[in-house]
Coordinates of C-alpha atoms and ligand atoms in Angstrom, one line a residue:
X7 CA 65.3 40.0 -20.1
X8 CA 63.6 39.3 -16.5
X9 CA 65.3 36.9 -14.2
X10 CA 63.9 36.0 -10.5
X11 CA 66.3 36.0 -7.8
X12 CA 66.2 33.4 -4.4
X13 CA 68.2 34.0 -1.6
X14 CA 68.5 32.2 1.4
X15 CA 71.7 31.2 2.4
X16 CA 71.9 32.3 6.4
X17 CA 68.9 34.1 7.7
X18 CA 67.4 36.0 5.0
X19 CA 64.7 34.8 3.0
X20 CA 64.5 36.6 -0.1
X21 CA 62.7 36.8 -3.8
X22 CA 63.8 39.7 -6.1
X23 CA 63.1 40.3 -9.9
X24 CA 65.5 42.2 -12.3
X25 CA 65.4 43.2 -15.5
X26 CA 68.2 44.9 -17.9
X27 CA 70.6 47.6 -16.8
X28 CA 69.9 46.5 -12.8
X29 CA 66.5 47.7 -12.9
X30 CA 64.6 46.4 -9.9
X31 CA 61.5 45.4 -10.8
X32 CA 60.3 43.6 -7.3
X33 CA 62.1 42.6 -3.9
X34 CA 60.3 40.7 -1.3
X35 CA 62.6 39.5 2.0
X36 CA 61.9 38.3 5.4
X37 CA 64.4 37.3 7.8
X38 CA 64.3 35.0 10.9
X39 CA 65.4 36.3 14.1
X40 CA 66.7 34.1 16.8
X41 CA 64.9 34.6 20.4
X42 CA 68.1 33.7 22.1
X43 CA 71.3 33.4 20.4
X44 CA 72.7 32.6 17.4
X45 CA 71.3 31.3 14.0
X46 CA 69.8 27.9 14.2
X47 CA 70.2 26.1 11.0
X48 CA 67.3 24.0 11.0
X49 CA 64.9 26.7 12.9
X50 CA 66.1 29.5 10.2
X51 CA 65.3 27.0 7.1
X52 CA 61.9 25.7 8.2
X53 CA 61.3 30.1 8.5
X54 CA 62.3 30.3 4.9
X55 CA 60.3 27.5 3.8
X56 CA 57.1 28.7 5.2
X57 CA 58.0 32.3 4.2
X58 CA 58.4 31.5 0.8
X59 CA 55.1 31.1 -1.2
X60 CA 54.5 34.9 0.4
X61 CA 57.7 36.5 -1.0
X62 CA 57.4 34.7 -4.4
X63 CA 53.7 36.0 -4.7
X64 CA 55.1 39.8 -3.3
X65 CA 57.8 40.3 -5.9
X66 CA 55.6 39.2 -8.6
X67 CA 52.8 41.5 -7.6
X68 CA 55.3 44.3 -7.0
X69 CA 57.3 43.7 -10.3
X70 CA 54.0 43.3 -12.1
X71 CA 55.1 40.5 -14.2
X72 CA 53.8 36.9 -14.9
X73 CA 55.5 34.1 -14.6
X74 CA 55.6 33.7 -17.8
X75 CA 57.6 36.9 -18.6
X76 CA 60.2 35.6 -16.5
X77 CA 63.2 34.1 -18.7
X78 CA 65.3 31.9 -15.9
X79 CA 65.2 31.6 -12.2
X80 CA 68.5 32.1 -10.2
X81 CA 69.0 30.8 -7.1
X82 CA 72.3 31.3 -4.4
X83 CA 74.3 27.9 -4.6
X84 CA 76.8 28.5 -1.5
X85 CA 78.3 29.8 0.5
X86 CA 76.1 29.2 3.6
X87 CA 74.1 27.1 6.1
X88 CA 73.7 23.9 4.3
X89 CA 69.4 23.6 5.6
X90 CA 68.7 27.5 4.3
X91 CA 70.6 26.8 1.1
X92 CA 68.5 23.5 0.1
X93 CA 65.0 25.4 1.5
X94 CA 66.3 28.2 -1.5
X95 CA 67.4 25.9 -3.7
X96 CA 64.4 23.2 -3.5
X97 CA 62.0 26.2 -4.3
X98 CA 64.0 27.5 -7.1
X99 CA 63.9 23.5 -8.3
X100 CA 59.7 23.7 -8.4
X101 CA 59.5 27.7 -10.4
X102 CA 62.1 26.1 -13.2
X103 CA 60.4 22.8 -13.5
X104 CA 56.3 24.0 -13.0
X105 CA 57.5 27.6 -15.0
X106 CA 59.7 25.4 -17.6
X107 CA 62.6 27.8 -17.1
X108 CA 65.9 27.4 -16.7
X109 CA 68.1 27.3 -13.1
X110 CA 70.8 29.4 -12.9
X111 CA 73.4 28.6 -9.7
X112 CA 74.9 31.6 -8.4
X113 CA 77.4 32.0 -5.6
X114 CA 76.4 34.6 -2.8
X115 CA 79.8 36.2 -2.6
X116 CA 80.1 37.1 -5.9
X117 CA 76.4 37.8 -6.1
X118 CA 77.6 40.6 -3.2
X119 CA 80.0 42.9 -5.2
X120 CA 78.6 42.3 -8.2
X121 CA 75.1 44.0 -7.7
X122 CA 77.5 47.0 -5.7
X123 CA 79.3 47.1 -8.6
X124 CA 76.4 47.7 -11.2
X125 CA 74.9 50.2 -9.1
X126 CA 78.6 51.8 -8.5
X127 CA 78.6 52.5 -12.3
X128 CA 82.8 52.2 -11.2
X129 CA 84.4 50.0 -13.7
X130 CA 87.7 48.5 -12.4
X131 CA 86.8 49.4 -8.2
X132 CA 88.5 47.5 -5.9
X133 CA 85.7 45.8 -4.1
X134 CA 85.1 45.2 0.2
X135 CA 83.3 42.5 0.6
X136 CA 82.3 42.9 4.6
X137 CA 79.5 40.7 5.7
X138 CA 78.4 38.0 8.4
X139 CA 80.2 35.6 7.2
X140 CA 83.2 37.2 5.2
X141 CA 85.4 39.2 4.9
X142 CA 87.6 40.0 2.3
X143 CA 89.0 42.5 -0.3
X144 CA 88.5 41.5 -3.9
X145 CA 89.6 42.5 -7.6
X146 CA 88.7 41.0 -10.4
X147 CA 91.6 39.3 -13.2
X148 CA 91.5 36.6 -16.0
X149 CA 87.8 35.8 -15.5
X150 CA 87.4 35.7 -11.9
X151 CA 87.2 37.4 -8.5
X152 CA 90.5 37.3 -7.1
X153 CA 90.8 37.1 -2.7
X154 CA 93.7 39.7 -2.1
X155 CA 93.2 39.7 1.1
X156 CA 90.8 38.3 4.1
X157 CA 89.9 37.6 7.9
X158 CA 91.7 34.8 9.4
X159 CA 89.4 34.0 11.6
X160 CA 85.5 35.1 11.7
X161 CA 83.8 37.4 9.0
X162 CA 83.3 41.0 11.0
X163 CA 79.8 41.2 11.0
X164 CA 80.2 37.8 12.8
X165 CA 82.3 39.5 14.9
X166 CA 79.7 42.2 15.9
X167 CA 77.3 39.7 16.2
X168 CA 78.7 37.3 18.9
X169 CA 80.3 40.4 20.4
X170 CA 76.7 42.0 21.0
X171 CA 74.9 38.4 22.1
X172 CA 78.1 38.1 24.6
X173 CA 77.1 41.8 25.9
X174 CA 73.7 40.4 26.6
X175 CA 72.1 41.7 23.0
X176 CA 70.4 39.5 20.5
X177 CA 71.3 39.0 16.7
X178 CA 71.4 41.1 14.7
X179 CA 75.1 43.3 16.9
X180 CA 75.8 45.0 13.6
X181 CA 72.9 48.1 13.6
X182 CA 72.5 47.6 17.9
X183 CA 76.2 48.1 18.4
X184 CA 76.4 51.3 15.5
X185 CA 73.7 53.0 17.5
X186 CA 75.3 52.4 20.6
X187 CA 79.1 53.8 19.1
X188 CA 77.4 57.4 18.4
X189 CA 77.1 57.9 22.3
X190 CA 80.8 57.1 22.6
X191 CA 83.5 59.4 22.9
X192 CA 86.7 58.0 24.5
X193 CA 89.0 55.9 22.3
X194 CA 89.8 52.6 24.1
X195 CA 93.0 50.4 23.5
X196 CA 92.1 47.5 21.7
X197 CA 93.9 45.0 19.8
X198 CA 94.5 46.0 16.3
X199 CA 95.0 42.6 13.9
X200 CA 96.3 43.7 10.7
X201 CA 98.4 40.7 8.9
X202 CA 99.3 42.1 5.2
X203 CA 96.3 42.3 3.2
X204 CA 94.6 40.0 6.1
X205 CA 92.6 41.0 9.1
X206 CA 91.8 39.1 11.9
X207 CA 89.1 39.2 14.9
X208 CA 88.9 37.1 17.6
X209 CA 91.7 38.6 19.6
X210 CA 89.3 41.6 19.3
X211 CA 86.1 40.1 20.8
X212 CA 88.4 38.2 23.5
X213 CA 89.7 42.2 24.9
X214 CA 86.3 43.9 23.9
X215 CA 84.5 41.3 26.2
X216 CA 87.6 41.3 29.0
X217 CA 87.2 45.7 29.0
X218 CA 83.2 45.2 29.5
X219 CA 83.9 42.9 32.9
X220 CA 86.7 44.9 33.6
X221 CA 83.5 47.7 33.5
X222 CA 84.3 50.2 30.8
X223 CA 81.2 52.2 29.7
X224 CA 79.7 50.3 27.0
X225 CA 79.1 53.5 24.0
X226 CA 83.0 54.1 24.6
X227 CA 83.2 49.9 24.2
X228 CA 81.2 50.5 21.0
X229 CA 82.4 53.4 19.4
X230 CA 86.4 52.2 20.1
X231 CA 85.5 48.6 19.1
X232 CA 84.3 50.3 15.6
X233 CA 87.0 52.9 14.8
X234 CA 89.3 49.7 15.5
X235 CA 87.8 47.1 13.1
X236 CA 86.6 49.6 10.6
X237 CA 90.5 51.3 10.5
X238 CA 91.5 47.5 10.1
X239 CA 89.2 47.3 7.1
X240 CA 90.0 50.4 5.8
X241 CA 93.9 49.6 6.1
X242 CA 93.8 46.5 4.2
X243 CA 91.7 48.3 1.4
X244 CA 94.1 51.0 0.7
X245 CA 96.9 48.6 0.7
X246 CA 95.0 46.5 -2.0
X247 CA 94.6 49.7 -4.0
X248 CA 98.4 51.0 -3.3
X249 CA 99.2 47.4 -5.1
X250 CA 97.0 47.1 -7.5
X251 CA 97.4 50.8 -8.6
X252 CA 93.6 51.8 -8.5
X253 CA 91.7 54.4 -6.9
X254 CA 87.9 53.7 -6.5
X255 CA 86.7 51.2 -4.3
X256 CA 82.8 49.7 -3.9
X257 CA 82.0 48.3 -0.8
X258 CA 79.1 46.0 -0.5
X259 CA 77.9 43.1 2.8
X260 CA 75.7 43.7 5.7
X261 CA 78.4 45.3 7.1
X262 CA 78.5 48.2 4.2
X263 CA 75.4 49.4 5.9
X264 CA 78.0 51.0 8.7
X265 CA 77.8 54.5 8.1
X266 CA 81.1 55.0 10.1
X267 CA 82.5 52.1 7.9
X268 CA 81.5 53.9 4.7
X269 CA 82.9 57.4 5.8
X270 CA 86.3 55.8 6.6
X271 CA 86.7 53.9 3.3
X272 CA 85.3 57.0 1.6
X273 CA 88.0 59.5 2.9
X274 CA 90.9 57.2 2.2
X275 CA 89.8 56.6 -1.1
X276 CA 89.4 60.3 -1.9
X277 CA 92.5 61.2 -0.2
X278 CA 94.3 58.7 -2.5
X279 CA 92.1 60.8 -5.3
X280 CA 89.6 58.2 -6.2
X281 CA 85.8 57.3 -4.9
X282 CA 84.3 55.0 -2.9
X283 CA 80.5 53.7 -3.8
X284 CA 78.0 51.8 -1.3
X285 CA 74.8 50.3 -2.6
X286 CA 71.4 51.6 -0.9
X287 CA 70.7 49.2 2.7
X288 CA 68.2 47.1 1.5
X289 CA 70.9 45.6 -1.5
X290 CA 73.8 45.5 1.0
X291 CA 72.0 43.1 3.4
X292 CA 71.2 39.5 1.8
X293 CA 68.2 40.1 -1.2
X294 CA 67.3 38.0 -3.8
X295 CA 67.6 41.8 -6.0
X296 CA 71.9 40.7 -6.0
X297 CA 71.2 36.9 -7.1
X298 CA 68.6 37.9 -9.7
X299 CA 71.0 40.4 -11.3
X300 CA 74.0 37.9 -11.0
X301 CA 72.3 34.9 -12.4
X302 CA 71.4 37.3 -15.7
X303 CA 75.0 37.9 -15.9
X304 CA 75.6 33.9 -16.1
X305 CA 72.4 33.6 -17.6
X306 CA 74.1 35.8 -20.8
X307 CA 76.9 33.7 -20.7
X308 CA 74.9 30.6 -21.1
X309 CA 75.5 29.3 -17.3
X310 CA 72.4 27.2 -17.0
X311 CA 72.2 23.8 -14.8
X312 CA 69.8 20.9 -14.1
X313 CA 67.7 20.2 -11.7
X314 CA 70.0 16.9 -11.2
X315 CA 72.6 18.9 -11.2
X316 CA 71.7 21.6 -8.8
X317 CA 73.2 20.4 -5.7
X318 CA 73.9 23.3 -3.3
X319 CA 77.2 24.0 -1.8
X320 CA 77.8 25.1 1.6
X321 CA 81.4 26.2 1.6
X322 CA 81.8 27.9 -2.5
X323 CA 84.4 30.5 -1.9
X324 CA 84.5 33.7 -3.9
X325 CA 87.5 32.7 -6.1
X326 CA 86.1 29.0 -7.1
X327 CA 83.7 30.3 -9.6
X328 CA 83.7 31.5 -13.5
X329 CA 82.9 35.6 -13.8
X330 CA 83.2 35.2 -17.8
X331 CA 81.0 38.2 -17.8
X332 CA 83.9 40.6 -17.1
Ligands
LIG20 P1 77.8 36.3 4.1 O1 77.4 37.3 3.0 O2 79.2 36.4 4.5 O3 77.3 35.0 3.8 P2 75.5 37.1 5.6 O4 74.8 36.8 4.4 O5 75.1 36.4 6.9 O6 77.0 36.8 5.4 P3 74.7 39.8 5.2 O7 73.2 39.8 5.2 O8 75.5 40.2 4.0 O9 75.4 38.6 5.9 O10 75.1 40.8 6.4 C1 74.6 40.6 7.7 C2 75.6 41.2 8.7 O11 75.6 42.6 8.5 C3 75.2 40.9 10.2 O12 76.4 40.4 10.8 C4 74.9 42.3 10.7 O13 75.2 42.5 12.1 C5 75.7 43.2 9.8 N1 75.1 44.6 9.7 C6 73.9 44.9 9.2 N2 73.8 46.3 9.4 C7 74.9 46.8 9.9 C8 75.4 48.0 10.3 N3 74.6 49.1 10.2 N4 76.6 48.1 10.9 C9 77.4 47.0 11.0 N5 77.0 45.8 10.7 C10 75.8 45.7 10.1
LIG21 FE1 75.4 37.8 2.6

């Protein structure tokens, strides 16, 4: 079976095509980058809908597959900027109708762990789900993903973000602000917002920015803002797994491209005698590879929709939709 995958929820547009056993057959992605700023909504959707015909034609050539080989067409349903979602989901609309295939909604969260997961080849992982704009700690129970614990606030790649385009940086802080932390050596006092299995940022970005005026040398600012979020992350994890009496976790998110990130969650996990699994890069960062592989999943399960029905929605959380697949 070969499914095609669109992503466009925030500011990755993205086509990918799957076929059985996660193989990737073709992955085509472009992202818009703000100038100045933040994501525009608007700005960022018109970017996908002119990048689009491009990626659709990519994959294909790079899967070498007609559209006619391809059995249903996926799209990401929500979470996410209202605009991108409807630029994704109108395209998705036109391949099902002029390809007479079926649409299969698929939420991006779940989309997330659940292509870390296949690759992981760990069956019962706990899973840490740390992108732009979550951030939470999942397991799976009685059909669904299961929120054990969260941010209160912002996702932490959110976080980085805004902290890095406060410091004068542009989107995306993630990568600029991992560079930056190798320089640093001295550990700086920073607030550290652990609330059971919850996290929570903003009091972090409020005493990273006041240290920066306050004219601490920005690699120290970097590294210490890092070991402080990441050991947050990392806490929350292992309490998850202390509960839920597992060992293995599989990180996946923007954010699971941290190589700091992954080292911390990886020495916990083994010190607990389990191991910790993060997909390649290019699959932890938004892709139309995670909602191609997801929507075969549904598509097994018989979780097709109609073109009527295919309204998009902005705020699906994780824990709102079937996994019957499981
Ligand atoms: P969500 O999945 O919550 O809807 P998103 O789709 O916007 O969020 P992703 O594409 O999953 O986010 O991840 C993008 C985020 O990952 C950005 O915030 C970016 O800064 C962060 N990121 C990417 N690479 C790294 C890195 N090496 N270290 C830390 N953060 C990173
Ligand atoms: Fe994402």
């Amino acid at each position: 079976m070969v499914v095609l995958g669109i992503e466009s929820t925030a500011h990755t547009a993205s086509v990918g095509i799957v076929a059985e056993g996660t193989e990737i057959l073709g992955l085509a992605s472009d992202t818009y980058l703000p100038t100045a700023g933040g994501i525009h909504p608007r700005e960022a959707a018109n970017h996908h809908v002119e990048v689009f015909p491009d990626l659709i034609r990519r994959a294909l050539a790079e899967a070498k597959v007609r559209p006619r080989e391809i059995e249903a067409i996926a799209f990401a349903q929500g979470p996410g900027l209202g605009p991108c979602l409807r630029a994704g989901a109108t395209v998705a609309r036109v391949l099902s109708l002029a390809w007479d295939r079926p649409l299969v909604p698929v939420n991006h969260c779940v989309a997330h762990v659940e292509i870390a997961r296949a690759l992981s080849g760990l069956d019962d992982a706990m899973l840490l789900y740390a992108s732009g704009g979550n951030t939470q700690v999942i397991a799976h129970g009685s059909g669904r993903y299961r929120v054990l614990g969260e941010t209160l606030d912002i996702g932490i790649g959110n976080f980085l973000d805004k902290l890095w385009i406060a410091l004068g940086g542009k989107f995306p802080g993630g990568p600029a602000i991992e560079s930056l932390a190798r320089e640093g050596t001295e550990l700086l006092s920073l607030p550290y917002l652990v609330h059971g299995m919850d996290v929570a940022f903003s009091g972090l970005y409020t005493a990273a920015l006041a240290l920066d005026r306050a004219g601490a040398d920005r690699a120290d600012l970097a590294y210490s803002v890092e070991c402080t979020a990441y050991s947050m992350l990392t806490e929350i994890t292992e309490r998850a797994l202390a509960h839920r009496h597992r060992r293995d976790v599989v990180l996946g998110g923007g954010v699971a491209c941290n190589e700091r990130l992954r080292r911390m969650v990886q020495e916990m996990a083994e010190d607990r005698g389990g191991r910790s699994f993060a997909p390649p890069k290019r699959l932890c960062v938004d892709n139309g590879i995670m909602i191609a592989w997801t929507g075969l999943l549904a598509f097994r399960e018989g979780m097709t929709t109609t073109v009527e029905r295919s309204g998009v929605e902005p705020r699906q959380r994780t824990d709102l939709v079937r996994v019957p697949w499981r």
